[in-house]
Amino acid sequence: MIPLRILIFTYVMLPWIVSSAAKGEYMEARTPAKATVRASDYGVLQDTDTDGGVLPKAEVLPTCLLCVCLSGSVYCEDVSPDMSAVPTLPKETAYLYARFNKITKIHREDFADTATLRRIDLSGNLISEIEDGSFSKLPNLEELKLAENRLTKLPMLPSKLVTFNANFNRLITQGVKANAFKKLTRLAYLYLGDNELTAVPHLPESLYVVHLHNNNISTITDETFCKGNTSHYIRTNMYEVRLDGNPLKLSEHPNSFICLQSLPIGWYK
C-alpha cells in the first residue's frame, strides 16, 4: 500500500510546484529589463528600455529645476544661488515671476522665443539696462512690472500693454521719450512714482490711473492732462492722478485739470 504522504505529494504538491515554476518563467519572459542612465543635460535619472533608448517622458527644462514651472507659469522668486540673468523659459510660458533676484540686464534674446508671454514681473532686481527690442517680439504682453530696479531710461514697450509699473527706479526725463506711451492705446495703469522725472510724458486716452508722485516735476501745462483749446473735452477714463511729492503747486494750474472728473492728489497750498 502506497503511503498517504506520497499520494499527497504526487497529486497535490507536485502539480502546484510545476504550475508555479511555469508562471515564474512566464512573468520573467514578459517583464523587460530596466536600467537607469544619467541624463547629462538635466542631472536626473531617466528610465531606459532594453535597447538603451530613453523612454518617453514629460519635457523638463533646466530652468524648471531651479524655479517652479506650473501650467504656463514660471516662478523664480528670490532664487538661491543668486540669479543674475533672465532664465531660459519654456516656449509656452505665459507668466514669468522673477522678483527679488540679482538680474542686472535684460538682453534682446531673453524673450525672443516666448511670444506667448502675457505677464512679466521683474520687480526687486538690479536691472540698470534693457536692450532695445527686448520686448518687441511679445505681441501678447499685457502686464510689465519693473519696479524697484535701477533703470534710468525705458526701451520701446509692447503695444498691447495694459499695466506698466516702473516705480522706484532712477528714470530721468531724457530717458523716457515724450511719446513713449502715446501709441499704447490699451494702457490703463501707469506707475512712474519715486523716480527723477522733471516732466510728464504724453499720456494716452486709455489711462485710468497714473502715478507720478515723488519725482522732480515742477510744472505742467493745460495740455498735460486736458486739451487746452477746448473746455468741452472730458477725460472720462482717468479717475486717479498722483502728483504728490513733487515741487509743484497744483493750485497755480487750475486749467490743467478742468477735464478730469476728480482733482489730482498733490500739494495745493
CSV table of C-alpha atoms in Angstrom, one decimal:
chain,number,residue,atom,x,y,z
A,1,MET,CA,0.0,0.0,0.0
A,2,ILE,CA,1.3,3.4,-1.1
A,3,PRO,CA,1.9,5.7,2.0
A,4,LEU,CA,-0.5,8.6,2.4
A,5,ARG,CA,2.3,11.3,2.3
A,6,ILE,CA,3.5,10.0,-1.1
A,7,LEU,CA,-0.1,10.2,-2.5
A,8,ILE,CA,-0.4,13.8,-1.2
A,9,PHE,CA,2.9,14.8,-2.7
A,10,THR,CA,2.1,13.2,-6.1
A,11,TYR,CA,-1.4,14.5,-6.5
A,12,VAL,CA,-1.4,17.9,-4.7
A,13,MET,CA,2.1,19.3,-4.2
A,14,LEU,CA,3.7,18.2,-7.5
A,15,PRO,CA,1.1,19.9,-9.8
A,16,TRP,CA,1.4,23.1,-7.7
A,17,ILE,CA,5.2,23.2,-8.0
A,18,VAL,CA,5.1,22.7,-11.7
A,19,SER,CA,2.4,25.4,-12.1
A,20,SER,CA,4.3,27.9,-10.1
A,21,ALA,CA,7.5,27.3,-12.0
A,22,ALA,CA,5.8,27.8,-15.3
A,23,LYS,CA,4.2,31.0,-14.1
A,24,GLY,CA,7.5,32.4,-12.9
A,25,GLU,CA,9.1,31.7,-16.3
A,26,TYR,CA,6.1,33.4,-18.0
A,27,MET,CA,6.4,36.6,-15.8
A,28,GLU,CA,10.2,36.7,-16.4
A,29,ALA,CA,9.7,36.5,-20.1
A,30,ARG,CA,7.1,39.3,-20.1
A,31,THR,CA,9.0,41.8,-17.9
A,32,PRO,CA,11.7,43.7,-19.8
A,33,ALA,CA,14.9,44.5,-18.0
A,34,LYS,CA,15.1,48.1,-16.7
A,35,ALA,CA,18.1,50.3,-16.3
A,36,THR,CA,18.8,53.8,-15.4
A,37,VAL,CA,21.2,56.3,-17.0
A,38,ARG,CA,22.2,59.8,-16.0
A,39,ALA,CA,20.8,62.4,-18.3
A,40,SER,CA,23.7,64.8,-18.7
A,41,ASP,CA,21.6,67.7,-19.7
A,42,TYR,CA,19.4,67.8,-16.6
A,43,GLY,CA,21.3,65.9,-13.9
A,44,VAL,CA,18.4,63.5,-13.3
A,45,LEU,CA,17.9,59.8,-13.7
A,46,GLN,CA,15.7,58.5,-16.6
A,47,ASP,CA,14.3,55.1,-17.4
A,48,THR,CA,15.6,53.2,-20.4
A,49,ASP,CA,14.3,50.1,-22.1
A,50,THR,CA,16.4,47.1,-23.0
A,51,ASP,CA,17.5,48.6,-26.3
A,52,GLY,CA,19.1,51.5,-24.5
A,53,GLY,CA,16.7,54.2,-25.7
A,54,VAL,CA,15.2,56.7,-23.3
A,55,LEU,CA,11.5,56.1,-22.5
A,56,PRO,CA,9.1,58.9,-23.4
A,57,LYS,CA,8.9,61.4,-20.5
A,58,ALA,CA,7.4,64.9,-19.9
A,59,GLU,CA,9.8,67.6,-21.0
A,60,VAL,CA,11.9,69.0,-18.2
A,61,LEU,CA,13.9,72.2,-18.8
A,62,PRO,CA,16.9,73.3,-16.7
A,63,THR,CA,15.0,76.4,-15.6
A,64,CYS,CA,12.3,74.2,-14.1
A,65,LEU,CA,14.8,72.5,-11.8
A,66,LEU,CA,15.8,75.9,-10.4
A,67,CYS,CA,12.4,77.5,-10.5
A,68,VAL,CA,8.8,76.3,-10.2
A,69,CYS,CA,7.1,75.7,-13.6
A,70,LEU,CA,3.3,75.2,-13.4
A,71,SER,CA,0.7,75.4,-16.1
A,72,GLY,CA,2.4,78.1,-18.2
A,73,SER,CA,3.7,80.0,-15.2
A,74,VAL,CA,7.4,80.2,-14.2
A,75,TYR,CA,8.2,81.2,-10.6
A,76,CYS,CA,11.8,82.2,-10.0
A,77,GLU,CA,11.5,84.4,-6.9
A,78,ASP,CA,14.4,85.0,-4.6
A,79,VAL,CA,16.4,82.1,-6.2
A,80,SER,CA,19.4,80.7,-4.4
A,81,PRO,CA,22.1,80.6,-5.7
A,82,ASP,CA,21.8,84.1,-7.0
A,83,MET,CA,20.1,84.5,-10.4
A,84,SER,CA,21.9,87.3,-12.3
A,85,ALA,CA,20.2,86.9,-15.7
A,86,VAL,CA,16.7,86.1,-17.1
A,87,PRO,CA,16.4,82.3,-17.2
A,88,THR,CA,15.7,80.3,-20.3
A,89,LEU,CA,12.0,79.9,-20.5
A,90,PRO,CA,9.8,77.1,-21.9
A,91,LYS,CA,8.3,78.3,-25.1
A,92,GLU,CA,4.7,78.1,-23.8
A,93,THR,CA,5.4,80.4,-20.8
A,94,ALA,CA,2.6,82.9,-20.3
A,95,TYR,CA,3.5,84.3,-16.9
A,96,LEU,CA,7.0,85.0,-15.5
A,97,TYR,CA,7.6,85.9,-11.9
A,98,ALA,CA,11.3,86.6,-11.3
A,99,ARG,CA,11.2,89.0,-8.4
A,100,PHE,CA,13.9,89.7,-5.8
A,101,ASN,CA,16.9,88.3,-7.6
A,102,LYS,CA,20.2,89.9,-8.9
A,103,ILE,CA,19.3,90.3,-12.5
A,104,THR,CA,21.3,93.3,-13.9
A,105,LYS,CA,20.4,93.5,-17.6
A,106,ILE,CA,17.7,92.4,-20.0
A,107,HIS,CA,19.1,91.2,-23.3
A,108,ARG,CA,17.3,91.3,-26.7
A,109,GLU,CA,17.3,87.5,-26.9
A,110,ASP,CA,15.9,86.9,-23.4
A,111,PHE,CA,12.3,86.8,-24.6
A,112,ALA,CA,12.8,86.2,-28.3
A,113,ASP,CA,11.3,82.7,-28.3
A,114,THR,CA,8.4,83.3,-25.8
A,115,ALA,CA,5.7,85.1,-27.8
A,116,THR,CA,3.1,83.6,-25.5
A,117,LEU,CA,4.1,85.8,-22.6
A,118,ARG,CA,1.3,87.9,-21.1
A,119,ARG,CA,2.8,89.0,-17.8
A,120,ILE,CA,6.4,89.7,-16.7
A,121,ASP,CA,7.3,90.6,-13.2
A,122,LEU,CA,11.0,91.5,-12.6
A,123,SER,CA,10.5,93.7,-9.6
A,124,GLY,CA,13.2,94.0,-6.9
A,125,ASN,CA,16.2,93.2,-9.1
A,126,LEU,CA,19.3,95.2,-10.0
A,127,ILE,CA,18.3,96.0,-13.6
A,128,SER,CA,20.1,99.1,-15.0
A,129,GLU,CA,19.8,98.4,-18.7
A,130,ILE,CA,17.3,97.0,-21.2
A,131,GLU,CA,18.5,96.4,-24.7
A,132,ASP,CA,16.4,97.9,-27.5
A,133,GLY,CA,14.0,95.4,-28.9
A,134,SER,CA,13.9,93.3,-25.7
A,135,PHE,CA,10.1,93.3,-25.7
A,136,SER,CA,9.5,93.8,-29.4
A,137,LYS,CA,8.6,90.1,-30.0
A,138,LEU,CA,5.9,89.9,-27.3
A,139,PRO,CA,2.6,90.8,-29.1
A,140,ASN,CA,0.5,89.4,-26.2
A,141,LEU,CA,2.3,91.1,-23.3
A,142,GLU,CA,-0.3,92.9,-21.1
A,143,GLU,CA,1.5,93.5,-17.8
A,144,LEU,CA,5.1,94.5,-17.3
A,145,LYS,CA,6.5,95.2,-13.8
A,146,LEU,CA,10.0,96.6,-13.4
A,147,ALA,CA,9.6,98.3,-10.1
A,148,GLU,CA,12.5,98.6,-7.6
A,149,ASN,CA,15.3,98.4,-10.1
A,150,ARG,CA,18.0,100.9,-11.3
A,151,LEU,CA,16.6,102.0,-14.7
A,152,THR,CA,17.4,105.5,-16.0
A,153,LYS,CA,15.7,105.0,-19.3
A,154,LEU,CA,13.0,102.9,-21.0
A,155,PRO,CA,13.0,100.9,-24.2
A,156,MET,CA,10.1,100.7,-26.7
A,157,LEU,CA,7.2,99.0,-25.0
A,158,PRO,CA,4.7,96.4,-26.5
A,159,SER,CA,1.6,98.0,-28.0
A,160,LYS,CA,-0.9,95.8,-26.0
A,161,LEU,CA,0.3,96.7,-22.5
A,162,VAL,CA,-2.5,97.3,-20.0
A,163,THR,CA,-0.3,97.8,-16.9
A,164,PHE,CA,3.2,99.2,-16.7
A,165,ASN,CA,4.9,99.6,-13.3
A,166,ALA,CA,8.4,101.3,-13.1
A,167,ASN,CA,8.0,102.7,-9.6
A,168,PHE,CA,11.2,103.1,-7.5
A,169,ASN,CA,13.8,103.4,-10.3
A,170,ARG,CA,16.1,106.2,-11.4
A,171,LEU,CA,14.2,107.3,-14.5
A,172,ILE,CA,15.0,110.7,-15.9
A,173,THR,CA,13.0,112.7,-18.5
A,174,GLN,CA,15.8,112.3,-21.1
A,175,GLY,CA,15.5,108.6,-20.8
A,176,VAL,CA,11.7,108.5,-21.3
A,177,LYS,CA,10.7,109.7,-24.7
A,178,ALA,CA,7.8,112.1,-24.8
A,179,ASN,CA,5.8,109.7,-26.9
A,180,ALA,CA,6.9,106.6,-25.1
A,181,PHE,CA,3.3,105.8,-24.1
A,182,LYS,CA,1.4,107.6,-26.9
A,183,LYS,CA,0.8,104.5,-29.0
A,184,LEU,CA,-0.2,102.2,-26.2
A,185,THR,CA,-3.9,102.5,-26.8
A,186,ARG,CA,-4.8,99.8,-24.2
A,187,LEU,CA,-2.6,101.2,-21.4
A,188,ALA,CA,-4.9,101.7,-18.3
A,189,TYR,CA,-2.5,101.7,-15.4
A,190,LEU,CA,0.8,103.6,-15.4
A,191,TYR,CA,3.1,103.7,-12.4
A,192,LEU,CA,6.2,106.0,-12.6
A,193,GLY,CA,6.4,107.1,-8.9
A,194,ASP,CA,9.6,107.6,-7.0
A,195,ASN,CA,11.9,108.4,-9.9
A,196,GLU,CA,13.7,111.5,-11.1
A,197,LEU,CA,11.4,112.8,-13.8
A,198,THR,CA,11.1,116.5,-14.4
A,199,ALA,CA,8.2,116.5,-16.9
A,200,VAL,CA,5.0,114.5,-17.5
A,201,PRO,CA,5.2,112.3,-20.6
A,202,HIS,CA,2.4,112.2,-23.2
A,203,LEU,CA,-0.5,110.2,-21.6
A,204,PRO,CA,-2.7,108.1,-23.8
A,205,GLU,CA,-6.5,108.5,-23.6
A,206,SER,CA,-7.0,104.9,-22.4
A,207,LEU,CA,-5.4,105.6,-18.9
A,208,TYR,CA,-7.4,105.1,-15.8
A,209,VAL,CA,-4.6,105.6,-13.2
A,210,VAL,CA,-1.3,107.4,-13.5
A,211,HIS,CA,1.1,107.7,-10.6
A,212,LEU,CA,3.9,110.3,-10.8
A,213,HIS,CA,4.5,111.0,-7.1
A,214,ASN,CA,7.9,111.7,-5.6
A,215,ASN,CA,9.6,112.9,-8.8
A,216,ASN,CA,11.0,116.4,-9.7
A,217,ILE,CA,8.1,117.7,-11.8
A,218,SER,CA,7.9,121.4,-11.2
A,219,THR,CA,5.5,122.5,-14.0
A,220,ILE,CA,2.5,121.3,-16.1
A,221,THR,CA,0.5,122.8,-18.9
A,222,ASP,CA,-3.1,123.0,-19.9
A,223,GLU,CA,-2.4,120.1,-22.3
A,224,THR,CA,-0.7,117.8,-19.9
A,225,PHE,CA,-4.0,116.1,-19.0
A,226,CYS,CA,-6.5,118.1,-21.0
A,227,LYS,CA,-6.9,119.8,-24.4
A,228,GLY,CA,-6.1,123.5,-23.7
A,229,ASN,CA,-8.0,124.7,-26.8
A,230,THR,CA,-11.4,123.4,-25.7
A,231,SER,CA,-13.4,123.5,-22.4
A,232,HIS,CA,-15.8,120.8,-23.6
A,233,TYR,CA,-13.3,117.9,-23.5
A,234,ILE,CA,-13.8,115.5,-20.6
A,235,ARG,CA,-11.3,112.8,-19.9
A,236,THR,CA,-13.8,110.1,-18.9
A,237,ASN,CA,-11.5,107.2,-18.2
A,238,MET,CA,-8.9,108.8,-15.9
A,239,TYR,CA,-10.0,108.7,-12.2
A,240,GLU,CA,-6.7,108.8,-10.3
A,241,VAL,CA,-3.7,111.0,-10.7
A,242,ARG,CA,-0.9,111.2,-8.1
A,243,LEU,CA,1.5,114.2,-8.2
A,244,ASP,CA,2.3,114.4,-4.5
A,245,GLY,CA,5.9,114.7,-3.5
A,246,ASN,CA,6.8,116.9,-6.5
A,247,PRO,CA,7.9,120.6,-6.3
A,248,LEU,CA,4.6,121.6,-7.9
A,249,LYS,CA,1.8,123.8,-6.5
A,250,LEU,CA,-1.3,122.5,-8.2
A,251,SER,CA,-3.4,125.5,-7.2
A,252,GLU,CA,-1.4,127.5,-9.7
A,253,HIS,CA,-2.6,125.4,-12.6
A,254,PRO,CA,-6.4,125.2,-12.3
A,255,ASN,CA,-7.0,124.8,-16.0
A,256,SER,CA,-4.7,121.8,-16.2
A,257,PHE,CA,-7.4,119.6,-14.5
A,258,ILE,CA,-10.6,121.1,-15.9
A,259,CYS,CA,-11.2,117.9,-18.0
A,260,LEU,CA,-10.7,115.5,-15.1
A,261,GLN,CA,-13.5,114.0,-13.1
A,262,SER,CA,-11.5,114.3,-9.8
A,263,LEU,CA,-8.6,116.5,-8.7
A,264,PRO,CA,-5.1,115.0,-8.6
A,265,ILE,CA,-3.5,114.1,-5.4
A,266,GLY,CA,-0.8,116.7,-4.6
A,267,TRP,CA,0.1,120.0,-3.0
A,268,TYR,CA,-2.4,122.8,-3.4
A,269,LYS,CA,-1.4,125.3,-0.7
